[in-house]
Amino acid sequence: MEENESIIFGPVPSRRLGHSLGINNIPPKVCTYSCIYCQLGKAIKMQVKRQSFYRKEDIQRAVRNKIKVAEKSRGKIDYLTFVPDGEPTLDINLGPEIDILKESGIPIAVITNNSLIWQDEVRKDLMKADWVSLKIDSVEEEAWRHINRPHKGLGLELILEGALKFSTSFSGKLITETMIVKNINDTDRNIGMVADFLSMLKPDISYLAVPIRPPAEKWAQPPDEKVINHAYHIFSEKVDHVEYLTGYEGNAFAFSGNVEADIMSITAVHPMRKDAVDILLERSGMDWGIVDNLLENDRLIETEYGGHKFYLRKFKRQDT
Ligand code: SF4
């Protein structure tokens, strides 16, 4: 095969991974799931059988070339990330590809939907990575079928068992990602069940996401901010480190000297309690008028949880 530039993309800025060089090791839209919120649209080719798609030498050469280009332009690459337009663990060569890419000395990340983790070989492959993100939208059968629309050859119980097995032996950074969709998996019961599962899985970071890009199904909508705030707190009771993943790649937590920018970047990652906002305003010598303005302009949302007022960044659906 000629070097296929479409196999590699970036480096692109990623809030989770810094500068990430993406590896598209699966042909477009080949997946084990057909999620209602998938950005790839409806025409997913579903399969559960692993197979070889590209030669590992071609992936290696394409990555080497991109690294050279990045070095020349002094571009930074923090991670080589398997994040295809499909499910990366369907690639039977994933393990050998990770092995061969380690020559670069750059850490390797894999963003998987978790559906094949019950297979020993898949866990063995993922074990080689430095950073692995598992999708866990629901641990309840009906909601799982509704939101992820899995291939008929998959079973939720096996998947959850596989994820737990993986978490006990994986020495890299374990991340989870939970997409919350309005009226599908946004009940306290559903979110509580996922949180209970995560308390056993013990990820380094759990991300909460909402559909903000055009989904496969128009009716897959983000829940209200109040529900997202609630989900954040339910997760936080069980998991040490919870963050929003809203698609915002801005300068989260960087001190900008601009209190409005600080409030917007912090609330994009997690809700801020009123007293925390007060302290930030006091430090910057500004008053509450800034927050009122953000609320009036629909850029910030005020909501309550556990007797406290919280502020969240307003999630906006992206048009492109
Ligand atoms: S797992 Fe990812 S690629 Fe597959 S259908 Fe779901 S969102 Fe799309």
XYZ file of C-alpha atoms and ligand atoms in Angstrom:
328
model
C 0.000 0.000 0.000
C 1.193 3.505 -0.788
C 1.663 5.664 2.238
C -1.845 6.675 3.169
C -1.915 10.130 4.694
C -5.481 9.580 5.836
C -4.153 7.060 8.365
C -2.494 9.844 10.333
C -3.820 13.278 11.248
C -2.551 16.151 13.324
C -0.975 16.867 15.674
C -4.245 18.307 16.943
C -4.777 20.061 20.304
C -6.566 17.819 22.777
C -7.598 18.859 26.264
C -6.959 15.364 27.527
C -3.753 14.616 25.648
C -2.069 17.924 24.833
C -0.724 17.711 21.257
C -2.032 14.476 19.872
C -1.020 12.809 16.616
C -4.095 10.816 15.575
C -3.840 7.317 14.106
C -6.839 6.247 12.065
C -6.196 2.483 12.098
C -9.740 1.545 10.972
C -11.476 2.345 7.669
C -14.241 4.923 8.176
C -17.381 3.887 10.047
C -16.410 0.318 10.914
C -17.566 -0.158 14.496
C -19.076 -2.562 17.015
C -21.596 0.086 18.117
C -23.919 2.417 16.276
C -24.318 5.104 18.942
C -27.280 7.453 18.632
C -24.921 10.410 19.163
C -22.172 9.240 16.761
C -20.689 12.085 14.734
C -19.952 9.697 11.867
C -23.653 9.477 11.000
C -25.907 6.471 10.607
C -24.124 4.412 7.955
C -21.984 2.418 10.357
C -20.652 -0.937 9.160
C -21.063 -3.075 12.236
C -18.855 -6.054 13.054
C -17.313 -7.708 16.095
C -14.763 -9.907 14.356
C -11.274 -8.466 14.574
C -9.314 -8.298 11.347
C -6.290 -6.744 9.724
C -6.970 -3.420 7.967
C -3.606 -1.769 7.221
C -0.054 -3.063 7.258
C 1.687 -2.054 10.459
C 4.747 -0.975 8.436
C 2.574 1.558 6.563
C 1.287 2.991 9.826
C 4.840 3.125 11.150
C 6.118 4.932 8.050
C 3.248 7.449 8.068
C 3.836 8.182 11.774
C 7.602 8.527 11.253
C 7.009 11.019 8.433
C 4.605 13.096 10.520
C 7.058 13.135 13.426
C 9.806 14.356 11.087
C 7.561 17.151 9.781
C 6.618 18.120 13.343
C 10.289 18.162 14.384
C 11.197 20.412 11.462
C 8.488 22.903 12.349
C 9.251 22.514 16.071
C 5.721 21.171 16.569
C 5.146 19.226 19.747
C 3.658 15.712 19.912
C 2.650 14.560 23.403
C 0.802 11.387 22.394
C 0.369 9.053 19.447
C -3.348 8.381 19.710
C -5.381 5.561 18.176
C -8.632 7.414 17.606
C -10.135 6.206 14.328
C -13.514 6.887 12.730
C -14.589 3.527 14.118
C -13.509 1.130 16.893
C -9.698 0.804 17.158
C -9.695 -2.604 18.883
C -11.303 -4.186 15.782
C -7.796 -3.953 14.337
C -6.190 -7.338 15.038
C -2.747 -5.732 14.678
C -3.299 -3.103 17.365
C -0.801 -4.703 19.784
C 2.027 -5.100 17.217
C 1.338 -1.560 15.956
C 1.723 -0.182 19.497
C 4.954 -2.199 19.871
C 6.402 -0.844 16.659
C 5.418 2.774 17.425
C 7.139 2.658 20.794
C 10.429 3.215 18.946
C 9.406 6.893 18.771
C 9.597 7.245 22.555
C 6.251 9.103 22.437
C 3.545 7.765 24.788
C 0.696 5.845 23.124
C -3.009 6.465 23.788
C -6.056 4.450 22.694
C -9.605 5.771 22.779
C -11.880 2.710 22.642
C -15.595 2.131 23.051
C -14.716 -0.744 25.420
C -16.992 -3.253 23.662
C -14.336 -5.905 22.925
C -12.454 -5.664 26.231
C -13.898 -9.008 27.343
C -11.505 -10.668 24.869
C -8.132 -11.643 26.371
C -6.312 -10.612 23.186
C -7.864 -7.141 23.204
C -6.914 -6.575 26.852
C -3.395 -7.789 26.048
C -3.142 -5.245 23.227
C -4.515 -2.350 25.294
C -2.143 -3.237 28.132
C 0.735 -2.097 25.910
C -0.604 1.485 25.727
C 0.301 4.261 28.168
C -3.145 5.847 28.289
C -6.486 4.152 27.611
C -9.947 5.697 27.543
C -12.972 3.393 27.933
C -16.495 4.407 26.964
C -19.023 3.633 29.704
C -22.333 5.306 28.891
C -24.536 2.909 30.827
C -24.195 -0.234 32.921
C -27.909 -0.899 32.615
C -28.881 -3.210 29.753
C -31.853 -1.282 28.337
C -30.152 2.119 28.317
C -26.953 0.566 26.905
C -28.903 -0.957 23.996
C -30.740 2.310 23.483
C -27.727 4.639 23.460
C -24.913 2.487 21.999
C -27.029 0.179 19.790
C -24.453 -2.638 20.056
C -23.795 -5.405 17.523
C -25.960 -8.410 18.381
C -22.877 -10.449 19.232
C -22.101 -8.285 22.292
C -23.193 -8.672 25.941
C -22.987 -5.922 28.555
C -22.124 -8.156 31.500
C -19.074 -9.599 29.750
C -17.930 -6.109 28.758
C -18.150 -4.787 32.322
C -16.311 -7.842 33.663
C -13.610 -7.339 31.023
C -13.208 -3.660 31.938
C -12.774 -4.555 35.629
C -10.206 -7.231 34.758
C -8.334 -4.702 32.628
C -8.338 -2.061 35.350
C -6.749 -4.379 37.892
C -3.704 -5.111 35.735
C -3.273 -1.987 33.593
C -0.377 0.134 34.830
C -0.951 3.121 32.536
C -3.405 5.961 32.897
C -7.013 4.745 32.837
C -9.693 7.172 31.703
C -13.432 6.728 31.297
C -15.852 8.695 29.191
C -19.598 8.762 29.799
C -21.878 10.441 27.298
C -25.145 11.605 28.814
C -28.115 11.933 26.466
C -31.398 13.556 27.408
C -34.163 11.085 28.345
C -31.945 8.100 27.495
C -29.384 7.622 30.268
C -29.760 10.824 32.315
C -31.822 9.520 35.226
C -30.309 9.575 38.733
C -30.629 5.780 38.755
C -28.667 5.335 35.552
C -25.999 7.838 36.471
C -25.767 6.363 39.988
C -25.283 2.861 38.566
C -22.453 4.076 36.308
C -20.885 5.901 39.281
C -21.054 2.700 41.390
C -19.333 0.786 38.616
C -16.653 3.473 38.289
C -16.003 3.258 42.029
C -14.900 -0.348 41.398
C -13.020 0.450 38.191
C -11.069 3.301 39.834
C -10.142 5.317 36.724
C -7.594 8.117 37.021
C -10.101 10.529 35.502
C -13.782 10.126 34.617
C -15.062 12.432 31.926
C -18.690 13.402 31.543
C -19.661 14.341 28.011
C -22.815 15.528 26.271
C -23.620 15.456 22.537
C -22.540 18.866 21.271
C -21.786 17.942 17.676
C -24.382 16.865 15.095
C -25.436 13.353 16.195
C -26.459 10.343 14.093
C -29.997 10.793 15.435
C -31.394 14.300 15.702
C -33.261 13.372 18.862
C -30.007 12.593 20.735
C -29.899 15.856 22.686
C -27.796 17.082 25.611
C -29.594 17.036 28.959
C -30.323 20.274 30.827
C -27.371 21.845 32.633
C -29.104 21.081 35.951
C -28.976 17.375 35.115
C -25.314 17.610 34.074
C -24.467 19.341 37.351
C -26.348 16.615 39.222
C -24.454 13.906 37.307
C -21.158 15.596 38.153
C -21.942 15.438 41.870
C -23.204 11.855 41.775
C -19.949 10.851 40.031
C -17.831 12.932 42.421
C -19.201 11.037 45.410
C -17.756 7.800 43.992
C -14.794 8.820 41.837
C -11.839 10.993 42.864
C -11.381 12.974 39.696
C -14.368 13.928 37.521
C -14.311 16.433 34.676
C -16.564 17.635 31.911
C -15.555 16.911 28.365
C -17.487 19.460 26.391
C -15.374 19.808 23.294
C -13.889 23.002 24.710
C -10.120 22.910 24.224
C -9.354 26.300 25.740
C -6.886 27.274 28.418
C -8.553 25.471 31.303
C -7.139 26.533 34.648
C -4.507 28.781 33.123
C -4.314 32.057 34.986
C -5.013 34.587 32.312
C -5.345 37.731 34.373
C -8.790 37.942 32.804
C -11.333 36.780 35.373
C -14.106 36.295 32.810
C -11.879 33.974 30.747
C -10.908 32.152 33.936
C -14.526 31.586 34.963
C -15.402 30.339 31.472
C -12.452 27.948 31.268
C -12.915 26.554 34.776
C -16.676 26.048 34.403
C -16.089 24.242 31.105
C -14.282 21.574 33.124
C -16.388 21.418 36.281
C -19.076 23.446 38.074
C -17.852 26.258 40.350
C -19.478 26.820 43.693
C -20.624 30.377 44.434
C -18.045 30.831 47.191
C -15.257 29.794 44.781
C -16.464 32.377 42.270
C -16.555 34.984 45.068
C -12.919 34.256 45.950
C -11.820 34.461 42.308
C -13.623 37.791 41.848
C -12.153 39.168 45.054
C -8.633 38.177 43.991
C -9.042 39.869 40.650
C -10.579 42.998 42.177
C -13.743 42.565 40.093
C -17.353 42.403 41.218
C -20.327 40.090 40.689
C -21.459 42.152 37.655
C -19.209 39.975 35.464
C -21.155 36.857 36.454
C -24.513 38.597 36.014
C -23.421 39.605 32.550
C -22.401 36.036 31.640
C -25.758 34.754 32.948
C -27.718 37.403 31.026
C -25.860 36.561 27.831
C -26.613 32.879 28.247
C -22.953 31.948 28.493
C -23.166 30.699 32.074
C -25.881 28.758 33.909
C -26.755 28.982 37.598
C -28.000 25.819 39.233
C -28.262 24.289 42.715
C -27.052 21.105 44.304
C -26.902 20.071 47.964
C -27.984 23.526 49.153
C -25.251 25.334 47.191
C -25.379 27.467 44.095
C -23.146 26.325 41.235
C -22.137 27.926 37.961
C -21.610 25.980 34.739
C -20.589 26.960 31.291
C -23.528 26.807 28.882
C -23.045 23.916 26.476
C -23.593 24.967 22.909
C -24.270 22.575 20.072
C -21.613 23.006 17.386
C -22.753 23.501 13.817
C -19.799 21.920 12.137
S -18.382 3.847 19.394
Fe -17.700 5.788 18.571
S -17.430 5.411 16.373
Fe -18.610 3.717 17.172
S -20.725 4.305 16.801
Fe -20.211 4.947 18.897
S -19.528 7.068 18.718
Fe -19.511 6.165 16.636
